[in-house]
């Protein structure tokens, strides 16, 4: 017997939905992102509590036990995960959400005779399975449990088309008959479709696919809300689906490519290749002391952070270096590319964690015109987002991607671990220009040495 009457249930669901919307608004800026996360968590707790108070539930001990086990696993993992591994965590959460929606739909099939509910079940089964399997592949690619290069084989497009046609047929049969065996066939076809969808995607494009799969999970959850007659699931799933779609399009635009090109570019050789070949071309390298002289006697320095900075956990040292230069009267800003790192806002979060003032974090559209006034552009662990091939090489996998115009600075200093290319698997010709100097080593170690040398000037 429920404690809450329907009026109070509806009101609490509405409040939870408002909290979800406020959470998304808070995530628009690093200033409010932490508060947005807390607001979203509060909305989720309120939604779960409302279900317990308003619905007649069976097997409550099992439900509470599952919640306890899930919390015991999730909390330590979330606390220990590194910022560089956040995309993998997002992929895992996303896959679990899609898989859960598919399983709920499968269980509900035996409890309905209505065609429109079966339609929602078939949709949830297919999309949830695609999200689960696709997220598992993106996790494996980002965690380097498998190759980050596109995986294709002759006839893959035909196989994909056959799987999708079979899924449509199985879904139609499920709607008409309500057959559990056919529903299981649809689930398996959805898993296969998710695998084939993500295998051809190169490592640099995987974060965009994670965002797309997040939108798929949102749609699956919204459909499961229809199946269960739960308004909050419908609203929350729709919000996730819409925001995931918007984010996917924004990330693709930041790379100057279409979503279709990202998903299917490998079939025509246009996807990122993820090469790890080391170049043997000569470059001009330098010492930490020489780099410190360049920085210490400049008037304007622009620091460009990339994934290498995140891997080395060098954000605090970069912030210290910026402060040391500012104490010498040097203007210092950080140039943020929309897809630097492995997820949107990756660099913003890292630098905010190091207490870099938000005013010093300049987005690409704001900072690009200012590189011409910079004495030194210090590129820390970035490659593809500053590669001129995006503008000059029509055959390049990153051609058309907007880049940070570091080549316009008077001097360019790259902090790199080695001469391996970025995720796009292509050389950066800027590394061989006469105004470019390279300092090899771990980003944090190199920054520490440069910081010490600046202080000693």
PDB file of C-alpha atoms in Angstrom, residues 17-186:
ATOM      1  CA  UNK A  17      12.364  16.912 -13.039  1.00  0.00           C
ATOM      2  CA  UNK A  18      13.020  20.582 -12.234  1.00  0.00           C
ATOM      3  CA  UNK A  19      16.131  19.558 -10.311  1.00  0.00           C
ATOM      4  CA  UNK A  20      17.358  17.612 -13.351  1.00  0.00           C
ATOM      5  CA  UNK A  21      16.881  20.679 -15.552  1.00  0.00           C
ATOM      6  CA  UNK A  22      18.707  22.887 -13.042  1.00  0.00           C
ATOM      7  CA  UNK A  23      21.510  20.321 -12.937  1.00  0.00           C
ATOM      8  CA  UNK A  24      21.974  20.537 -16.709  1.00  0.00           C
ATOM      9  CA  UNK A  25      22.017  24.316 -16.473  1.00  0.00           C
ATOM     10  CA  UNK A  26      24.689  24.123 -13.790  1.00  0.00           C
ATOM     11  CA  UNK A  27      26.876  21.923 -15.968  1.00  0.00           C
ATOM     12  CA  UNK A  28      27.149  24.728 -18.529  1.00  0.00           C
ATOM     13  CA  UNK A  29      30.059  26.292 -16.635  1.00  0.00           C
ATOM     14  CA  UNK A  30      32.976  25.039 -14.508  1.00  0.00           C
ATOM     15  CA  UNK A  31      31.939  27.603 -11.879  1.00  0.00           C
ATOM     16  CA  UNK A  32      28.598  25.908 -11.296  1.00  0.00           C
ATOM     17  CA  UNK A  33      29.343  22.329 -12.413  1.00  0.00           C
ATOM     18  CA  UNK A  34      29.892  20.959  -8.898  1.00  0.00           C
ATOM     19  CA  UNK A  35      26.637  22.479  -7.681  1.00  0.00           C
ATOM     20  CA  UNK A  36      24.891  21.161 -10.796  1.00  0.00           C
ATOM     21  CA  UNK A  37      26.078  17.635 -10.048  1.00  0.00           C
ATOM     22  CA  UNK A  38      24.813  17.870  -6.471  1.00  0.00           C
ATOM     23  CA  UNK A  39      21.446  19.197  -7.637  1.00  0.00           C
ATOM     24  CA  UNK A  40      21.139  16.339 -10.136  1.00  0.00           C
ATOM     25  CA  UNK A  41      22.021  13.795  -7.462  1.00  0.00           C
ATOM     26  CA  UNK A  42      19.376  15.298  -5.185  1.00  0.00           C
ATOM     27  CA  UNK A  43      16.827  14.944  -7.986  1.00  0.00           C
ATOM     28  CA  UNK A  44      17.753  11.276  -8.445  1.00  0.00           C
ATOM     29  CA  UNK A  45      17.445  10.571  -4.702  1.00  0.00           C
ATOM     30  CA  UNK A  46      14.066  12.315  -4.612  1.00  0.00           C
ATOM     31  CA  UNK A  47      12.866  10.285  -7.609  1.00  0.00           C
ATOM     32  CA  UNK A  48      13.892   6.966  -6.065  1.00  0.00           C
ATOM     33  CA  UNK A  49      12.371   7.894  -2.711  1.00  0.00           C
ATOM     34  CA  UNK A  50       9.106   8.861  -4.427  1.00  0.00           C
ATOM     35  CA  UNK A  51       8.909   5.452  -6.098  1.00  0.00           C
ATOM     36  CA  UNK A  52       9.335   3.715  -2.736  1.00  0.00           C
ATOM     37  CA  UNK A  53       6.643   5.880  -1.142  1.00  0.00           C
ATOM     38  CA  UNK A  54       4.112   5.832  -3.968  1.00  0.00           C
ATOM     39  CA  UNK A  55       4.306   2.380  -5.584  1.00  0.00           C
ATOM     40  CA  UNK A  56       3.428  -1.065  -4.324  1.00  0.00           C
ATOM     41  CA  UNK A  57       6.731  -2.894  -4.466  1.00  0.00           C
ATOM     42  CA  UNK A  58       7.497  -6.571  -4.111  1.00  0.00           C
ATOM     43  CA  UNK A  59      10.866  -8.025  -3.077  1.00  0.00           C
ATOM     44  CA  UNK A  60      11.915  -4.887  -1.216  1.00  0.00           C
ATOM     45  CA  UNK A  61      14.834  -6.663   0.540  1.00  0.00           C
ATOM     46  CA  UNK A  62      16.247  -7.640  -2.855  1.00  0.00           C
ATOM     47  CA  UNK A  63      15.831  -4.070  -4.128  1.00  0.00           C
ATOM     48  CA  UNK A  64      17.552  -2.571  -1.101  1.00  0.00           C
ATOM     49  CA  UNK A  65      20.293  -5.184  -1.349  1.00  0.00           C
ATOM     50  CA  UNK A  66      20.911  -4.297  -5.001  1.00  0.00           C
ATOM     51  CA  UNK A  67      21.092  -0.602  -4.108  1.00  0.00           C
ATOM     52  CA  UNK A  68      23.558  -1.334  -1.320  1.00  0.00           C
ATOM     53  CA  UNK A  69      25.788  -3.487  -3.525  1.00  0.00           C
ATOM     54  CA  UNK A  70      25.702  -0.942  -6.329  1.00  0.00           C
ATOM     55  CA  UNK A  71      26.587   1.888  -3.962  1.00  0.00           C
ATOM     56  CA  UNK A  72      29.394  -0.122  -2.361  1.00  0.00           C
ATOM     57  CA  UNK A  73      30.935  -0.724  -5.795  1.00  0.00           C
ATOM     58  CA  UNK A  74      30.283   2.669  -7.381  1.00  0.00           C
ATOM     59  CA  UNK A  75      31.386   5.026  -4.618  1.00  0.00           C
ATOM     60  CA  UNK A  76      35.010   3.780  -4.278  1.00  0.00           C
ATOM     61  CA  UNK A  77      35.395   3.490  -8.070  1.00  0.00           C
ATOM     62  CA  UNK A  78      34.131   7.033  -8.660  1.00  0.00           C
ATOM     63  CA  UNK A  79      36.410   8.450  -5.962  1.00  0.00           C
ATOM     64  CA  UNK A  80      39.530   6.683  -7.205  1.00  0.00           C
ATOM     65  CA  UNK A  81      39.117   7.182 -10.932  1.00  0.00           C
ATOM     66  CA  UNK A  82      41.622   9.603 -12.446  1.00  0.00           C
ATOM     67  CA  UNK A  83      40.493  12.590 -14.455  1.00  0.00           C
ATOM     68  CA  UNK A  84      42.165  11.069 -17.504  1.00  0.00           C
ATOM     69  CA  UNK A  85      39.967   7.994 -17.088  1.00  0.00           C
ATOM     70  CA  UNK A  86      36.716   9.918 -16.752  1.00  0.00           C
ATOM     71  CA  UNK A  87      35.578   9.129 -20.328  1.00  0.00           C
ATOM     72  CA  UNK A  88      35.912   5.413 -19.575  1.00  0.00           C
ATOM     73  CA  UNK A  89      33.800   5.885 -16.446  1.00  0.00           C
ATOM     74  CA  UNK A  90      31.182   7.787 -18.437  1.00  0.00           C
ATOM     75  CA  UNK A  91      31.161   4.993 -21.027  1.00  0.00           C
ATOM     76  CA  UNK A  92      30.696   2.380 -18.296  1.00  0.00           C
ATOM     77  CA  UNK A  93      27.842   4.308 -16.632  1.00  0.00           C
ATOM     78  CA  UNK A  94      26.252   4.885 -20.018  1.00  0.00           C
ATOM     79  CA  UNK A  95      26.409   1.209 -20.959  1.00  0.00           C
ATOM     80  CA  UNK A  96      24.948   0.109 -17.634  1.00  0.00           C
ATOM     81  CA  UNK A  97      22.057   2.548 -18.098  1.00  0.00           C
ATOM     82  CA  UNK A  98      21.255   1.265 -21.571  1.00  0.00           C
ATOM     83  CA  UNK A  99      21.565  -2.362 -20.494  1.00  0.00           C
ATOM     84  CA  UNK A 100      19.301  -1.807 -17.476  1.00  0.00           C
ATOM     85  CA  UNK A 101      16.634  -0.174 -19.649  1.00  0.00           C
ATOM     86  CA  UNK A 102      16.758  -3.146 -22.067  1.00  0.00           C
ATOM     87  CA  UNK A 103      16.419  -5.697 -19.245  1.00  0.00           C
ATOM     88  CA  UNK A 104      13.465  -3.842 -17.709  1.00  0.00           C
ATOM     89  CA  UNK A 105      11.736  -3.807 -21.090  1.00  0.00           C
ATOM     90  CA  UNK A 106      12.395  -7.536 -21.532  1.00  0.00           C
ATOM     91  CA  UNK A 107      10.820  -8.315 -18.148  1.00  0.00           C
ATOM     92  CA  UNK A 108       7.782  -6.126 -18.852  1.00  0.00           C
ATOM     93  CA  UNK A 109       6.983  -7.880 -22.124  1.00  0.00           C
ATOM     94  CA  UNK A 110       5.099 -10.657 -20.327  1.00  0.00           C
ATOM     95  CA  UNK A 111       2.877  -8.140 -18.530  1.00  0.00           C
ATOM     96  CA  UNK A 112       1.296  -6.305 -21.455  1.00  0.00           C
ATOM     97  CA  UNK A 113      -0.972  -7.048 -24.400  1.00  0.00           C
ATOM     98  CA  UNK A 114      -1.076  -3.509 -25.811  1.00  0.00           C
ATOM     99  CA  UNK A 115       0.627  -2.980 -29.157  1.00  0.00           C
ATOM    100  CA  UNK A 116       1.915   0.517 -28.382  1.00  0.00           C
ATOM    101  CA  UNK A 117       3.541  -0.721 -25.169  1.00  0.00           C
ATOM    102  CA  UNK A 118       5.151  -3.579 -27.104  1.00  0.00           C
ATOM    103  CA  UNK A 119       6.428  -0.999 -29.592  1.00  0.00           C
ATOM    104  CA  UNK A 120       8.064   0.932 -26.740  1.00  0.00           C
ATOM    105  CA  UNK A 121       9.499  -2.351 -25.419  1.00  0.00           C
ATOM    106  CA  UNK A 122      10.965  -3.293 -28.810  1.00  0.00           C
ATOM    107  CA  UNK A 123      12.497   0.174 -29.173  1.00  0.00           C
ATOM    108  CA  UNK A 124      13.993   0.022 -25.683  1.00  0.00           C
ATOM    109  CA  UNK A 125      15.399  -3.456 -26.262  1.00  0.00           C
ATOM    110  CA  UNK A 126      17.125  -2.450 -29.491  1.00  0.00           C
ATOM    111  CA  UNK A 127      18.448   0.975 -28.483  1.00  0.00           C
ATOM    112  CA  UNK A 128      19.417  -0.124 -24.964  1.00  0.00           C
ATOM    113  CA  UNK A 129      21.355  -3.093 -26.338  1.00  0.00           C
ATOM    114  CA  UNK A 130      23.121  -0.907 -28.920  1.00  0.00           C
ATOM    115  CA  UNK A 131      24.108   1.504 -26.155  1.00  0.00           C
ATOM    116  CA  UNK A 132      25.346  -1.271 -23.870  1.00  0.00           C
ATOM    117  CA  UNK A 133      27.475  -3.066 -26.464  1.00  0.00           C
ATOM    118  CA  UNK A 134      28.742   0.132 -28.074  1.00  0.00           C
ATOM    119  CA  UNK A 135      29.724   1.576 -24.699  1.00  0.00           C
ATOM    120  CA  UNK A 136      31.615  -1.618 -23.874  1.00  0.00           C
ATOM    121  CA  UNK A 137      33.676  -1.213 -27.065  1.00  0.00           C
ATOM    122  CA  UNK A 138      34.356   2.491 -26.387  1.00  0.00           C
ATOM    123  CA  UNK A 139      35.487   1.580 -22.866  1.00  0.00           C
ATOM    124  CA  UNK A 140      37.832  -1.068 -24.247  1.00  0.00           C
ATOM    125  CA  UNK A 141      39.291   1.361 -26.795  1.00  0.00           C
ATOM    126  CA  UNK A 142      39.871   4.148 -24.284  1.00  0.00           C
ATOM    127  CA  UNK A 143      41.287   1.752 -21.693  1.00  0.00           C
ATOM    128  CA  UNK A 144      43.537   0.334 -24.447  1.00  0.00           C
ATOM    129  CA  UNK A 145      42.183  -3.157 -23.872  1.00  0.00           C
ATOM    130  CA  UNK A 146      41.909  -3.292 -27.665  1.00  0.00           C
ATOM    131  CA  UNK A 147      43.366  -1.336 -30.535  1.00  0.00           C
ATOM    132  CA  UNK A 148      42.321   2.307 -30.846  1.00  0.00           C
ATOM    133  CA  UNK A 149      42.563   2.038 -34.622  1.00  0.00           C
ATOM    134  CA  UNK A 150      39.392   1.580 -36.693  1.00  0.00           C
ATOM    135  CA  UNK A 151      38.492  -2.110 -36.992  1.00  0.00           C
ATOM    136  CA  UNK A 152      36.997  -2.926 -40.372  1.00  0.00           C
ATOM    137  CA  UNK A 153      36.760  -6.010 -42.540  1.00  0.00           C
ATOM    138  CA  UNK A 154      35.470  -6.668 -46.056  1.00  0.00           C
ATOM    139  CA  UNK A 155      31.704  -6.694 -46.145  1.00  0.00           C
ATOM    140  CA  UNK A 156      31.232  -4.900 -42.812  1.00  0.00           C
ATOM    141  CA  UNK A 157      28.741  -2.376 -44.269  1.00  0.00           C
ATOM    142  CA  UNK A 158      26.700  -5.263 -45.682  1.00  0.00           C
ATOM    143  CA  UNK A 159      26.788  -7.073 -42.343  1.00  0.00           C
ATOM    144  CA  UNK A 160      25.689  -3.912 -40.525  1.00  0.00           C
ATOM    145  CA  UNK A 161      22.812  -3.370 -42.942  1.00  0.00           C
ATOM    146  CA  UNK A 162      21.723  -7.017 -42.591  1.00  0.00           C
ATOM    147  CA  UNK A 163      21.799  -6.798 -38.783  1.00  0.00           C
ATOM    148  CA  UNK A 164      19.704  -3.614 -38.787  1.00  0.00           C
ATOM    149  CA  UNK A 165      17.152  -5.081 -41.234  1.00  0.00           C
ATOM    150  CA  UNK A 166      16.919  -8.234 -39.133  1.00  0.00           C
ATOM    151  CA  UNK A 167      16.450  -6.073 -36.011  1.00  0.00           C
ATOM    152  CA  UNK A 168      13.591  -4.189 -37.658  1.00  0.00           C
ATOM    153  CA  UNK A 169      11.996  -7.494 -38.614  1.00  0.00           C
ATOM    154  CA  UNK A 170      12.421  -8.971 -35.150  1.00  0.00           C
ATOM    155  CA  UNK A 171      11.100  -5.788 -33.543  1.00  0.00           C
ATOM    156  CA  UNK A 172       8.010  -5.867 -35.746  1.00  0.00           C
ATOM    157  CA  UNK A 173       7.422  -9.490 -34.813  1.00  0.00           C
ATOM    158  CA  UNK A 174       7.749  -8.649 -31.112  1.00  0.00           C
ATOM    159  CA  UNK A 175       5.137  -5.897 -31.434  1.00  0.00           C
ATOM    160  CA  UNK A 176       2.713  -8.206 -33.234  1.00  0.00           C
ATOM    161  CA  UNK A 177       3.216 -11.362 -31.172  1.00  0.00           C
ATOM    162  CA  UNK A 178       4.766 -10.409 -27.837  1.00  0.00           C
ATOM    163  CA  UNK A 179       7.051 -13.427 -28.186  1.00  0.00           C
ATOM    164  CA  UNK A 180       9.829 -13.653 -25.584  1.00  0.00           C
ATOM    165  CA  UNK A 181      12.159 -15.734 -27.828  1.00  0.00           C
ATOM    166  CA  UNK A 182      11.847 -13.097 -30.564  1.00  0.00           C
ATOM    167  CA  UNK A 183      12.538 -10.399 -27.978  1.00  0.00           C
ATOM    168  CA  UNK A 184      15.754 -12.230 -27.043  1.00  0.00           C
ATOM    169  CA  UNK A 185      16.686 -12.376 -30.739  1.00  0.00           C
ATOM    170  CA  UNK A 186      16.093  -8.611 -30.954  1.00  0.00           C
TER     171      UNK A 186
END
